[in-house]
CSV table of C-alpha atoms in Angstrom, one decimal:
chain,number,residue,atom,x,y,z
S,1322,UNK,CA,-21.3,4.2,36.1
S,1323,UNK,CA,-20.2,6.4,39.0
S,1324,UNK,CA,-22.2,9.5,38.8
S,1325,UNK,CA,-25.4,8.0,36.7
S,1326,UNK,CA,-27.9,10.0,36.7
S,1327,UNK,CA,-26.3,12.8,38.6
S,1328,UNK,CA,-26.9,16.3,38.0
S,1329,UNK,CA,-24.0,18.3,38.1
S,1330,UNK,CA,-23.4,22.6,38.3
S,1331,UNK,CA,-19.8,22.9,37.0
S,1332,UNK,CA,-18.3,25.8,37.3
S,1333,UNK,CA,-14.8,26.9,35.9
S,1334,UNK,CA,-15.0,25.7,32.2
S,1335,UNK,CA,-13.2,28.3,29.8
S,1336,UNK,CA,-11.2,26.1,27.6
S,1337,UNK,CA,-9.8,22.7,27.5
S,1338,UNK,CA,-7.6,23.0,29.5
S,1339,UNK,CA,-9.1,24.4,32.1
S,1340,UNK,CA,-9.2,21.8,35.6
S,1341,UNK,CA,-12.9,21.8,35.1
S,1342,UNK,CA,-13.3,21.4,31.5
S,1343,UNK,CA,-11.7,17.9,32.6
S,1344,UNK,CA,-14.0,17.5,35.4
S,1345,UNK,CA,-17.1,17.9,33.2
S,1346,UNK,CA,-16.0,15.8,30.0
S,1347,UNK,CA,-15.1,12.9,32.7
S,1348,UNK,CA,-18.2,13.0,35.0
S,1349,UNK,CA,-20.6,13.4,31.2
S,1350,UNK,CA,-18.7,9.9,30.4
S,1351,UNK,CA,-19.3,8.6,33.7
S,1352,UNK,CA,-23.4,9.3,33.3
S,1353,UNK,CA,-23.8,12.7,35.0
S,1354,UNK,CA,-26.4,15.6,33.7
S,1355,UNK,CA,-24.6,18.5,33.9
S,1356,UNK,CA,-24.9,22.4,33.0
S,1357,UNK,CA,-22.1,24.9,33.4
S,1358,UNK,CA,-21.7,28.5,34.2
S,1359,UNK,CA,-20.4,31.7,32.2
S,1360,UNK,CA,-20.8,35.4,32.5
S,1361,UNK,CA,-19.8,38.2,30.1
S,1362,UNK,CA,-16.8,38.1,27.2
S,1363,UNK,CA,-15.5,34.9,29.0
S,1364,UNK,CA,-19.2,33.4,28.3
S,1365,UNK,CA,-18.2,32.8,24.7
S,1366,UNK,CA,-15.3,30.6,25.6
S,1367,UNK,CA,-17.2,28.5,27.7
S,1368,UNK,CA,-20.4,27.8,25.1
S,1369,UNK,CA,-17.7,27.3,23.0
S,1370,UNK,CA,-16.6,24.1,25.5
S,1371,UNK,CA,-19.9,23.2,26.1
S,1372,UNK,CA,-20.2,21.9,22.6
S,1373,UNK,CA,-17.0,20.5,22.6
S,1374,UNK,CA,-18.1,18.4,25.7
S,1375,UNK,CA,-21.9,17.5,24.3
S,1376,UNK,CA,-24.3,18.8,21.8
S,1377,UNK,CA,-27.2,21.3,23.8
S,1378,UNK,CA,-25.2,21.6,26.9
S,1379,UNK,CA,-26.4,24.3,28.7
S,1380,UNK,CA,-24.3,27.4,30.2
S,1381,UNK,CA,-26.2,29.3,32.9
S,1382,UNK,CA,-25.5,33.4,33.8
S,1383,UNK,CA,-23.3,33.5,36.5
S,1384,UNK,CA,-21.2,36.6,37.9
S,1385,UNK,CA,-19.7,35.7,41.5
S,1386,UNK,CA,-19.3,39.1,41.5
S,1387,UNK,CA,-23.6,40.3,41.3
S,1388,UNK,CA,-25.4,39.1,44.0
S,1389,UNK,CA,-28.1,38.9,42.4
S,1390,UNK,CA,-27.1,36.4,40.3
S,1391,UNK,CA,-27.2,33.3,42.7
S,1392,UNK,CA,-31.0,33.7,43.2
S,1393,UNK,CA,-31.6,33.8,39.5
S,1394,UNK,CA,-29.2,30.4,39.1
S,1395,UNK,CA,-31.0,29.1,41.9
S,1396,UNK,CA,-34.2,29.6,40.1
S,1397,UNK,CA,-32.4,28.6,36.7
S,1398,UNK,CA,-31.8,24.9,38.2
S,1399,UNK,CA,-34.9,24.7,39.7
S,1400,UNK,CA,-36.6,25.3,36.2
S,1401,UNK,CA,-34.2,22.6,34.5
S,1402,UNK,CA,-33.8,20.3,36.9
S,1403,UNK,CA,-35.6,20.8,40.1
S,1404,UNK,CA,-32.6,19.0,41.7
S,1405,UNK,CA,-28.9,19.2,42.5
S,1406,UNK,CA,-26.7,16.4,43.4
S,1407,UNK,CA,-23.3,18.5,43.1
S,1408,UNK,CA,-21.7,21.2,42.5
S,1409,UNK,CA,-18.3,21.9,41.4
S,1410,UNK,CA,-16.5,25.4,42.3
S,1411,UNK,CA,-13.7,26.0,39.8
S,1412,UNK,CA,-13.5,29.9,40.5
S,1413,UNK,CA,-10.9,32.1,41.0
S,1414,UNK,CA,-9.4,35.1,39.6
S,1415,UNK,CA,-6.7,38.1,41.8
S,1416,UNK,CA,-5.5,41.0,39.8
S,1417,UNK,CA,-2.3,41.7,38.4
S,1418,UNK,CA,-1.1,44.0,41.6
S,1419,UNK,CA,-1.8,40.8,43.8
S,1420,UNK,CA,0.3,38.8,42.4
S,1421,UNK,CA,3.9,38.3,41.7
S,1422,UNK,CA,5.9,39.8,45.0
S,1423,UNK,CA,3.8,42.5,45.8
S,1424,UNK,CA,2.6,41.4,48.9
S,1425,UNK,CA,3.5,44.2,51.2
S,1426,UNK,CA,2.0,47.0,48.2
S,1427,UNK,CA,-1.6,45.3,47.1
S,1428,UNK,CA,-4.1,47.8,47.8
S,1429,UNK,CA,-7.1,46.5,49.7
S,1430,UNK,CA,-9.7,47.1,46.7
S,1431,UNK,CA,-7.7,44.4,44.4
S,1432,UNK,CA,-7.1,41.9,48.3
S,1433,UNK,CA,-11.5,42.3,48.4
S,1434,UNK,CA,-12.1,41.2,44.8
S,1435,UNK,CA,-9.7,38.4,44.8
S,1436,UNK,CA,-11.2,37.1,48.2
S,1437,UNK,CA,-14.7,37.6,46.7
S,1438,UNK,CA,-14.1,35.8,43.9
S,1439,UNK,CA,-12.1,33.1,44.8
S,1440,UNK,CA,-13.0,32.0,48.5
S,1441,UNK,CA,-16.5,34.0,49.4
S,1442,UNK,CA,-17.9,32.7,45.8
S,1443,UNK,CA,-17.8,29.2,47.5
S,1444,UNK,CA,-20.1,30.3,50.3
S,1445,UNK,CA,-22.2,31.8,47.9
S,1446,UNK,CA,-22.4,29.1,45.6
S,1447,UNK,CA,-23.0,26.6,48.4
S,1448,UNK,CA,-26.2,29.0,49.8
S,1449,UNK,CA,-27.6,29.2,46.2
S,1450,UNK,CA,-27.9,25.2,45.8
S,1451,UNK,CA,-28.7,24.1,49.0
S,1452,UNK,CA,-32.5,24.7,48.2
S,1453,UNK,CA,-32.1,21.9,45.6
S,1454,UNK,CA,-29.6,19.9,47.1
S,1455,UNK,CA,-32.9,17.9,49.4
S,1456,UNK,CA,-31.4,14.6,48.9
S,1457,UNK,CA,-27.8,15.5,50.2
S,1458,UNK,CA,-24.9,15.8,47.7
S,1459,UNK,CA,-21.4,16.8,47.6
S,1460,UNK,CA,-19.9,20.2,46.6
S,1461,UNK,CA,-16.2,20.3,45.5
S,1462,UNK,CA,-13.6,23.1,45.4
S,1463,UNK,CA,-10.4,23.2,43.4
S,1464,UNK,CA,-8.2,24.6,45.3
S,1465,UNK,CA,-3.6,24.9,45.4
S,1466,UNK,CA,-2.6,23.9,49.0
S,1467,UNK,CA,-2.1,27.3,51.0
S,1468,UNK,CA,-0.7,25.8,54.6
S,1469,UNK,CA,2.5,27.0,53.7
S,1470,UNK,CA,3.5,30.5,51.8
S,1471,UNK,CA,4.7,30.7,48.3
S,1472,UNK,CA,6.9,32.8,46.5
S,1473,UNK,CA,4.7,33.8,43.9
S,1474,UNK,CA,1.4,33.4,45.0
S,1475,UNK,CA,0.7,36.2,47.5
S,1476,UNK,CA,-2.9,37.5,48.2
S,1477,UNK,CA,-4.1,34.4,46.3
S,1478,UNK,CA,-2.7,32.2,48.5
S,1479,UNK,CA,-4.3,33.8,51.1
S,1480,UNK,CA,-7.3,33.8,49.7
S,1481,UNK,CA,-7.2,29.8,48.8
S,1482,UNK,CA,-6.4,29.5,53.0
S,1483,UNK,CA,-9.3,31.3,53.5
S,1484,UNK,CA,-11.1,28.6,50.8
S,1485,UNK,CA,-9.2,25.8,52.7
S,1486,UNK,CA,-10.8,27.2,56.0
S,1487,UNK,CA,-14.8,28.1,54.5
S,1488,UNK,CA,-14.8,24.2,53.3
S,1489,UNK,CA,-14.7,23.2,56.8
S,1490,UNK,CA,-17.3,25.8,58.1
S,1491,UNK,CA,-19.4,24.5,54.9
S,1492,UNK,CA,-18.5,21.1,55.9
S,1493,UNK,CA,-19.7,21.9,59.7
S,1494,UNK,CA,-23.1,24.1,58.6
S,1495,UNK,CA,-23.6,21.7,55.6
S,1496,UNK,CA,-23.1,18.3,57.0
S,1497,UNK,CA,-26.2,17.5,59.5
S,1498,UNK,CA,-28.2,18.3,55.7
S,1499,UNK,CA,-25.9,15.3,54.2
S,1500,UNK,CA,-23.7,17.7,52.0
S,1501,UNK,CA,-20.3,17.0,51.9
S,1502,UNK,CA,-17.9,19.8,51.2
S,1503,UNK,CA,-14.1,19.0,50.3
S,1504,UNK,CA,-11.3,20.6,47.9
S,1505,UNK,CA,-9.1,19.5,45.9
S,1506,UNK,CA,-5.3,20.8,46.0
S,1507,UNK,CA,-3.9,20.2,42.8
S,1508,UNK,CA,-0.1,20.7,41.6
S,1509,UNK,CA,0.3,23.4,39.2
S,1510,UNK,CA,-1.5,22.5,36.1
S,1511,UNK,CA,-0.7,24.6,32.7
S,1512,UNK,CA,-4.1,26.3,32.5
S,1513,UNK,CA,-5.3,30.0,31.2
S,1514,UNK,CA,-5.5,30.7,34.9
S,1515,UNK,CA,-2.0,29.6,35.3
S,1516,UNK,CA,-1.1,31.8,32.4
S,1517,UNK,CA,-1.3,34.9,34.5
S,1518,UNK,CA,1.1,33.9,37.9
S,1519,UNK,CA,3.9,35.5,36.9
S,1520,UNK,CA,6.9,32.8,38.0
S,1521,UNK,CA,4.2,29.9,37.1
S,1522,UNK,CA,6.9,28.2,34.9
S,1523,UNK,CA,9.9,28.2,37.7
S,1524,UNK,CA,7.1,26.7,39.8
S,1525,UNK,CA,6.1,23.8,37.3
S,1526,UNK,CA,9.7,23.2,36.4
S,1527,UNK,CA,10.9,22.1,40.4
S,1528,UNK,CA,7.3,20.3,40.8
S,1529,UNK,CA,8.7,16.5,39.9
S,1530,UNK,CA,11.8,17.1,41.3
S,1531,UNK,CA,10.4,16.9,44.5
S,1532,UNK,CA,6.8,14.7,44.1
S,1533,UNK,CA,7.6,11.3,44.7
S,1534,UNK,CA,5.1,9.6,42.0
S,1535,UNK,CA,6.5,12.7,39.6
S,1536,UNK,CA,4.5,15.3,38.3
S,1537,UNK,CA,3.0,16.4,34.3
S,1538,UNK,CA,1.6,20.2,34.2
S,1539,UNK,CA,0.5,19.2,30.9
S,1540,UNK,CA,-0.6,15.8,31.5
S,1541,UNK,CA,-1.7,15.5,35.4
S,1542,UNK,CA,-5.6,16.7,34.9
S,1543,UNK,CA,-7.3,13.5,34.4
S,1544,UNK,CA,-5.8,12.4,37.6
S,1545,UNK,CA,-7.2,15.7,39.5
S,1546,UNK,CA,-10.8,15.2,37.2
S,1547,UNK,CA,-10.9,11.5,38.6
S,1548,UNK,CA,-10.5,12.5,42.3
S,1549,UNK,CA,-13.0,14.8,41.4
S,1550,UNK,CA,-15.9,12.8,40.3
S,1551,UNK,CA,-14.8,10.5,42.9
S,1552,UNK,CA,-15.8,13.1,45.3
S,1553,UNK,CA,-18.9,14.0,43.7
S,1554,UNK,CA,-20.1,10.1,43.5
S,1555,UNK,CA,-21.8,8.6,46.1
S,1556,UNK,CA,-18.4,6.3,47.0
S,1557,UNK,CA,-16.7,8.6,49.6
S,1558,UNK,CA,-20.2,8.9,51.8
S,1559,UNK,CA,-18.1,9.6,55.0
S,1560,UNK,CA,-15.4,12.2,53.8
S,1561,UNK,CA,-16.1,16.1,54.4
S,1562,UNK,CA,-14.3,19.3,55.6
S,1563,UNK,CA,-11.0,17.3,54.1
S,1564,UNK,CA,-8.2,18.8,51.9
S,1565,UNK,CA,-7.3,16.1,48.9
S,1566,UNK,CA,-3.8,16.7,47.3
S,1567,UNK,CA,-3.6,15.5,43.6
S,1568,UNK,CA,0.1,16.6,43.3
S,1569,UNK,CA,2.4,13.6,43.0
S,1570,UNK,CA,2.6,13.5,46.4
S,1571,UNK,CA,4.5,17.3,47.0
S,1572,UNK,CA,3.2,18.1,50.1
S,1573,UNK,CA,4.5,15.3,51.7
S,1574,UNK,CA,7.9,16.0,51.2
S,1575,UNK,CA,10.1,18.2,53.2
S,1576,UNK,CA,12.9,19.3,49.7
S,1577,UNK,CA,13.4,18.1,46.8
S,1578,UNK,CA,15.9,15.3,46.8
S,1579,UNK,CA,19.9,16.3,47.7
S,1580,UNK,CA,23.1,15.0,46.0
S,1581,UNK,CA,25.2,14.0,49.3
S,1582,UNK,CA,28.2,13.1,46.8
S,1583,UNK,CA,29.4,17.1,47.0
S,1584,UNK,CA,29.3,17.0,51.2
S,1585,UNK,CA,31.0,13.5,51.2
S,1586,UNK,CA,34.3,15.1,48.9
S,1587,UNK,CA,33.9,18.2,51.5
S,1588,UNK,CA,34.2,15.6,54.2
S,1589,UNK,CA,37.2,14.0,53.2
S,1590,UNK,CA,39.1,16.6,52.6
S,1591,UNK,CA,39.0,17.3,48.7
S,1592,UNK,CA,38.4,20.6,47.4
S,1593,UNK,CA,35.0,21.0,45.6
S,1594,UNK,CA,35.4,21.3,42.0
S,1595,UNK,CA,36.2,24.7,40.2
S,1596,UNK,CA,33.1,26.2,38.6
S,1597,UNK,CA,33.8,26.3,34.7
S,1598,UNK,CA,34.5,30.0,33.0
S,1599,UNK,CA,32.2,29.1,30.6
């Protein structure tokens, strides 16, 4: 199987639906060990998951947010396993007042949790597994594709650049140690996350319109869980620093596909039809 006897940190896992929930229940059927990671209220949800995915999986203390925390899961893993072969970084969170077209007003105390959370985590992450990663491994990010700016997505986006830009300094630091570091930029995917980007829907809606191969909020996570564990396998030996879109192939494409029948009848002449009254 691709990741026999592979132990796996996998971080992210709230509910079913959440990107990594899929990651963990594909990478268990595909042989991997793996423990996940929980903190506070949210903890609950996540044991909750972990039994869904096997009996006497294991979720380990982890606030991005405590520094001390990534010692203590360092020593947690060393206790359990004494080895880790990946990692998976499924973190992310912005408040409310960085999100939603309130760029120019978000207040620099809600900009520094959202970039600690979601893009200095990573660093952090990466630091607290290296001690057991001896044997080389692969760490993965989930990540939405920031090149460009989006109307909804403000400080979040800017803090998934900055994510886009530590996997490359990760790849660079990580590399000569045989660590590969890569993220995956999926399309939107209807998660609890996703829940709480206000203009998530409009988003989702246009998404097949303009991805070639089509796109399935609902429907597209095995396809981002796959490129996952492909990642975390030992079958891409060669591929670091690199952004991988799962997204129906959006990026690719310029606009969504035009109807040129309209500027053909304005070409010749006849008046565009009359918009109906009702």
């Amino acid at each position: 199987m691709l990741l026999q006897g592979k132990k796996l940190l996998i971080t992210g896992v709230l509910t079913p639906q959440s990107i990594a929930y899929g990651v963990a229940e594909l990478a268990l059927e595909q042989g991997a060990d793996i423990l996940l990671t929980g903190f506070g209220r949210a903890r609950s949800l996540t044991e909750r998951s972990a039994k869904r995915l096997k009996a006497g999986t294991e979720v380990l203390e982890l606030d991005v947010a405590n520094p001390a925390h990534f010692p203590a899961l360092t020593e947690s893993l060393r206790q359990r396993w004494g080895r880790v072969d990946g990692v998976l970084h499924g973190i992310a969170f912005a408040p409310e007042d960085a999100l939603g077209g309130n760029f120019l007003n978000t207040p620099w105390e809600s900009v520094q949790t959202a970039f600690r959370v979601s893009t200095f985590s990573l660093k952090e992450l990466a630091v607290a597994a290296l001690p057991l990663m001896t044997q080389g491994g692969s760490i993965v990010t989930l990540d939405f594709d920031n090149r460009v700016a989006w109307p909804i997505y403000d400080w979040m986006g800017v803090c998934k650049a900055g994510l886009e830009a530590t996997v490359r300094y990760l790849a660079r630091d990580l590399g000569p140690k045989g660590i590969r570091v890569n993220a995956v930029a999926a399309g939107p995917l209807s998660t609890v996350a996703a829940k709480g980007i206000p203009g998530f829907k409009s988003l989702e809606r246009g998404w097949g319109r303009q991805a070639p191969l089509g796109w399935d909020a609902r429907n597209s996570h095995e396809a981002v869980a796959r490129t996952a564990c492909a990642l975390l396998s030992d079958w891409l030996p060669s591929t670091t620093g690199e952004l991988v879109h799962v997204d129906g192939g959006y990026h690719a494409i310029g606009a969504p596909p035009v109807d040129t029948s309209q500027d053909e009848k304005e070409e010749s002449g006849q008046p565009p039809p009359t918009p109906s009254a009702g």
